Short mmCIF file of C-alpha atoms in Angstrom, two decimals:
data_model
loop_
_atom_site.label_atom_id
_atom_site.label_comp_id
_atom_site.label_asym_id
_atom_site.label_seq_id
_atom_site.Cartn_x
_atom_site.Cartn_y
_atom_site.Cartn_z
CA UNK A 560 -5.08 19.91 10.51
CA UNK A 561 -5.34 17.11 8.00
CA UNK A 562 -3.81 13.63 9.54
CA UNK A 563 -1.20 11.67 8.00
CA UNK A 564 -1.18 8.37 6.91
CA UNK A 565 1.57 7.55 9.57
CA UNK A 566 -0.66 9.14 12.41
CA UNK A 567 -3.81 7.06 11.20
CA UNK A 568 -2.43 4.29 11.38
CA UNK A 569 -1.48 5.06 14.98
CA UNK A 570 -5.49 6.21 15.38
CA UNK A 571 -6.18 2.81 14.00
CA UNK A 572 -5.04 1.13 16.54
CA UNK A 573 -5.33 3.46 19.64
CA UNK A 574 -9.29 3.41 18.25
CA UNK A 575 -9.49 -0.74 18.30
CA UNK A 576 -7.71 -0.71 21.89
CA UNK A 577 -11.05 1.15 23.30
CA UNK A 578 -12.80 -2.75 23.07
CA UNK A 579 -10.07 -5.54 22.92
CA UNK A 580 -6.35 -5.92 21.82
CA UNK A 581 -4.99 -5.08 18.72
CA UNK A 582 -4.22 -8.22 17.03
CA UNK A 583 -0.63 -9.18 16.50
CA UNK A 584 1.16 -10.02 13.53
CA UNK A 585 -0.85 -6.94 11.42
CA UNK A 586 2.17 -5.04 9.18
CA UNK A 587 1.59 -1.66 8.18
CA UNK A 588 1.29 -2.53 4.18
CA UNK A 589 -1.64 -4.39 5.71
CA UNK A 590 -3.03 -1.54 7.66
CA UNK A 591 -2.56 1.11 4.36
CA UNK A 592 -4.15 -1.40 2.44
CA UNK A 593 -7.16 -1.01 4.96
CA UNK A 594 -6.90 2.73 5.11
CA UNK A 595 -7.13 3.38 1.37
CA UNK A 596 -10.09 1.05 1.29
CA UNK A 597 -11.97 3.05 4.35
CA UNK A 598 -11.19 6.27 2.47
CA UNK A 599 -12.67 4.88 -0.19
CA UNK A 600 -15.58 3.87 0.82
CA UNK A 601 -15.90 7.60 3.17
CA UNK A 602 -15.53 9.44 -0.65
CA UNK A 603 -18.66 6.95 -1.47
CA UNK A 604 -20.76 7.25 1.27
CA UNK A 605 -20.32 11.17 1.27
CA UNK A 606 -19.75 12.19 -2.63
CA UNK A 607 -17.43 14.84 -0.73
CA UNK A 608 -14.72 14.40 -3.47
CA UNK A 609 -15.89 16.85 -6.36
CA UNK A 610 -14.37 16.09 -10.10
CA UNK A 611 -14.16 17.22 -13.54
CA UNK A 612 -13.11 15.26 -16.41
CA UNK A 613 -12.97 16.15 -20.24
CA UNK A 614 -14.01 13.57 -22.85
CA UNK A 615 -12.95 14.11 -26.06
CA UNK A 616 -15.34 13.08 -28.77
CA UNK A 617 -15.35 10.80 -32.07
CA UNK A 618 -17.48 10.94 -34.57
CA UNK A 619 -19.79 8.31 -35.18
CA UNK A 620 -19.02 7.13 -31.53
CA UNK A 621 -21.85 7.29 -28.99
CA UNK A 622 -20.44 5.57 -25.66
CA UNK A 623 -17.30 6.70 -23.78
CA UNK A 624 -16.21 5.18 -20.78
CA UNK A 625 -15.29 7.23 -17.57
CA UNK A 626 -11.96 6.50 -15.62
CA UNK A 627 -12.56 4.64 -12.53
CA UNK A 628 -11.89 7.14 -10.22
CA UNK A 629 -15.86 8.03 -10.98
CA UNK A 630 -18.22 7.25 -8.92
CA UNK A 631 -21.12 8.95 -10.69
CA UNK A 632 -21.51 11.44 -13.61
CA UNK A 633 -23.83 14.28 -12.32
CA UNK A 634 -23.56 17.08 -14.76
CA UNK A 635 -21.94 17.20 -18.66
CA UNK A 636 -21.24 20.19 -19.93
CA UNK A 637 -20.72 20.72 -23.90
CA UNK A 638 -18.39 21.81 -26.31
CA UNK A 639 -16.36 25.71 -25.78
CA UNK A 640 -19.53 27.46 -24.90
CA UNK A 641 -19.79 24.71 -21.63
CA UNK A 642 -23.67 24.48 -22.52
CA UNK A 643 -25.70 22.12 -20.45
CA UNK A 644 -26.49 18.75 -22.08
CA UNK A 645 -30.60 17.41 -20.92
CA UNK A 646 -29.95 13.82 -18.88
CA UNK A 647 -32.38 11.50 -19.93
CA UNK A 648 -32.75 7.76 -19.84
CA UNK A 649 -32.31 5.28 -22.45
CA UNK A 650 -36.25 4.53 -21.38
CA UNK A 651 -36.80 8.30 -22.36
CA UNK A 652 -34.89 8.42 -25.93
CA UNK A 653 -36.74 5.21 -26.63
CA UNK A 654 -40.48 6.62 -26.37
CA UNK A 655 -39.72 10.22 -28.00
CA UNK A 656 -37.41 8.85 -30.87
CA UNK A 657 -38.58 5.10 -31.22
CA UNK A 658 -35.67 2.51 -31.99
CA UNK A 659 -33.62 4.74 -34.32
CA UNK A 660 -32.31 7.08 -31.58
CA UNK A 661 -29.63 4.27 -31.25
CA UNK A 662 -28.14 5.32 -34.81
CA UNK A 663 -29.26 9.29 -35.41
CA UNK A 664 -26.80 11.28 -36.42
CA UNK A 665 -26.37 15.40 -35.81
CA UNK A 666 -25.90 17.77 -33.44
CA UNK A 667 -25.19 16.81 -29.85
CA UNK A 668 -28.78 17.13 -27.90
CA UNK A 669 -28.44 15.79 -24.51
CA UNK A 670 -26.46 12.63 -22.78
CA UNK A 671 -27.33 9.23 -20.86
CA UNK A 672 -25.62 6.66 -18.33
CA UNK A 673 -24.82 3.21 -19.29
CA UNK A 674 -24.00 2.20 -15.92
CA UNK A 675 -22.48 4.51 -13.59
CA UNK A 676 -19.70 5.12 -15.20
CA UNK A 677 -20.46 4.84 -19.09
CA UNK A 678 -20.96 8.30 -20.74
CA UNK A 679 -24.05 7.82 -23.85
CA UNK A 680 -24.21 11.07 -25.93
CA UNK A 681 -27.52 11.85 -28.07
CA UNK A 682 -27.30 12.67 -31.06
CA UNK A 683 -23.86 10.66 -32.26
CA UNK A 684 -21.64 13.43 -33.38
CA UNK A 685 -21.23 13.51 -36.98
CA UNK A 686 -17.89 15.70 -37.10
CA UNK A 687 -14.91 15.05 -36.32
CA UNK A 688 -12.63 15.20 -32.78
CA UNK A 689 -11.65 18.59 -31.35
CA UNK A 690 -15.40 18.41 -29.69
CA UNK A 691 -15.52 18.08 -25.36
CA UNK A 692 -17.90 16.65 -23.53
CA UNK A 693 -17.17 18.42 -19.96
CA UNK A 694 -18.02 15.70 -17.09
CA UNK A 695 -18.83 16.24 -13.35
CA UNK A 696 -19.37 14.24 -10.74
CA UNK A 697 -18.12 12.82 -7.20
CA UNK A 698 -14.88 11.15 -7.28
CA UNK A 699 -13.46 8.37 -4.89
CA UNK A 700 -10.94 9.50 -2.91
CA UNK A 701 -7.13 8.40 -3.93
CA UNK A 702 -4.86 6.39 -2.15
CA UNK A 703 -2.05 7.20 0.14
CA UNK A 704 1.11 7.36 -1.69
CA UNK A 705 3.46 7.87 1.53
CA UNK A 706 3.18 8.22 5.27
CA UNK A 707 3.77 11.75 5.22
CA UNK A 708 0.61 12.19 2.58
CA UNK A 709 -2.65 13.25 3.70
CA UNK A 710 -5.99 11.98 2.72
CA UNK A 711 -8.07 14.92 0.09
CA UNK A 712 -11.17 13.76 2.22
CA UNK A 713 -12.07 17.24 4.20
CA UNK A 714 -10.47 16.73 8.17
CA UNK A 715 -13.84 16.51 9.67
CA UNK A 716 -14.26 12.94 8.27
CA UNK A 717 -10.44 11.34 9.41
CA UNK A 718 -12.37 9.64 12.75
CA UNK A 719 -15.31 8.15 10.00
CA UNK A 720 -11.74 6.46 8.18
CA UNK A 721 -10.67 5.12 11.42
CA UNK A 722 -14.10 3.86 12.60
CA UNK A 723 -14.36 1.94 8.98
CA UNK A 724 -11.00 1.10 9.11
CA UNK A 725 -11.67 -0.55 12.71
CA UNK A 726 -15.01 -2.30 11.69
CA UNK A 727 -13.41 -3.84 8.81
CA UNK A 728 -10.22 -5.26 11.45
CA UNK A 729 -12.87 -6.79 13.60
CA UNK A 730 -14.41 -8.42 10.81
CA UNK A 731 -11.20 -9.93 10.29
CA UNK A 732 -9.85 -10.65 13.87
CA UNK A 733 -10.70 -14.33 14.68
CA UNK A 734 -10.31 -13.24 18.57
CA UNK A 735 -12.79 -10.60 18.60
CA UNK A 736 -16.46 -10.98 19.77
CA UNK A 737 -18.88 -10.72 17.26
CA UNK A 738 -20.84 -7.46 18.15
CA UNK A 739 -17.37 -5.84 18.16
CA UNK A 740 -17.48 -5.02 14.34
CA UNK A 741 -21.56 -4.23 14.57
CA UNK A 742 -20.04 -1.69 17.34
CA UNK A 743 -17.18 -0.02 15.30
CA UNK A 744 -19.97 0.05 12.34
CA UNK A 745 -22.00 2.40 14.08
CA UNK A 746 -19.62 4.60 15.39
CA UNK A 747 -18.90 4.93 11.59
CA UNK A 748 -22.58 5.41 10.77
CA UNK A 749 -23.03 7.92 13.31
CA UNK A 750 -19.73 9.92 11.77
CA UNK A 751 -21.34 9.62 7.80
CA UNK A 752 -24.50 11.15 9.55
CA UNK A 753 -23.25 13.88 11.41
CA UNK A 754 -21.14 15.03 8.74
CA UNK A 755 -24.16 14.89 5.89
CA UNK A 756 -26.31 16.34 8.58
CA UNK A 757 -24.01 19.66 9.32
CA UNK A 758 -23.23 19.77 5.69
CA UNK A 759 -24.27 23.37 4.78
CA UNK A 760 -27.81 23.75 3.00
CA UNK A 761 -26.87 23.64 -0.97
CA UNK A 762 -23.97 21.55 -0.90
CA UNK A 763 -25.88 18.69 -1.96
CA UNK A 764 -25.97 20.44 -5.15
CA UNK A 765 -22.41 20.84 -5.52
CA UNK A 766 -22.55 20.52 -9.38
CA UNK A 767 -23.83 24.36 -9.65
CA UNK A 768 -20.29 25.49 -9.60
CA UNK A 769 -17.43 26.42 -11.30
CA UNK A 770 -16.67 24.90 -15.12
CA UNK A 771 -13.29 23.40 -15.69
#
């Protein structure tokens, strides 16, 4: 069963007992501060979070930015019939099409990253809006909005939050020895591996799934 904010917290601190007292003085807006940041950075480190978004499209506009829950684009889909766009590089547009691939005009051929989170579409759309660009990709996780709330991130990665969550406190605690955050950093390495590593075969490709 998915844990709660309010018994993470409580994890937390049990966890940073195992090699030296908790510090005192640490309030719990501190500690879910800290929590949503080590979820964070678990949806990073794992891409376990799968998104869609829809972009709705201009015409004569050829960049669209992503909101910043994104942490990649992996997949756009286009228009109704949800038709793969090609993924290509700037690099790539430039040596088929020469400089004026930055102005053509006509039907939408395939899409590019600015960034990671920047959404370039080839060719700029000529009609007007009503058209969708379909966008996937791995999402950060969100934050806590209440200590009954649990975190989206699947269960088996609650101890990787707390490990993170931990190495990022000993960073922090003026009292603790220095290996103590190298420690709690690779009990959090050692959860991001085992969970990638028992991850069944195919996942990795998540974005072969279902369209919005």
């Amino acid at each position: 069963m998915a844990r709660t904010r309010k018994q993470l917290r409580a994890d937390i601190m049990d966890n940073y007992r195992l090699f030296g007292e908790f510090p005192p003085g640490l309030t719990e807006d501190w500690l879910n501060t800290h929590l949503d940041e080590a979820a964070r950075q678990v949806s990073k480190d794992t891409e376990c979070i799968l998104g869609s978004a829809q972009v709705g499209v201009t015409a004569g506009i050829r960049v669209y930015s992503m909101t910043t829950d994104f942490i990649s684009i992996e997949r756009v889909e286009w228009g109704t019939s949800h038709s793969n766009l090609e993924r290509v590089s700037p690099s790539e547009l430039q040596h088929r099409y020469g400089d004026r691939w930055r102005v053509s005009t006509g039907a939408v051929q395939s899409y590019y990253l600015e960034g990671q989170r920047y959404l370039g579409i080839y060719n700029i759309p000529v009609t007007g809006s009503g058209a969708t660009a379909h966008v996937f990709g791995p999402k950060f996780a969100r934050a806590f909005t209440a200590d009954a709330s649990t975190s989206e991130l699947p269960t088996a990665l609650d101890r990787a939050v707390v490990e993170y969550a931990c190495a990022e406190l000993a960073g922090l605690d003026e009292q603790a020895p220095p290996e103590r955050e190298g420690r709690f950093q690779g009990r959090y390495n050692k959860q991001i591996m085992g969970y990638l590593n028992d991850r069944p075969i195919g996942q990795e490709v998540w974005f072969v799934g279902p369209k919005n």
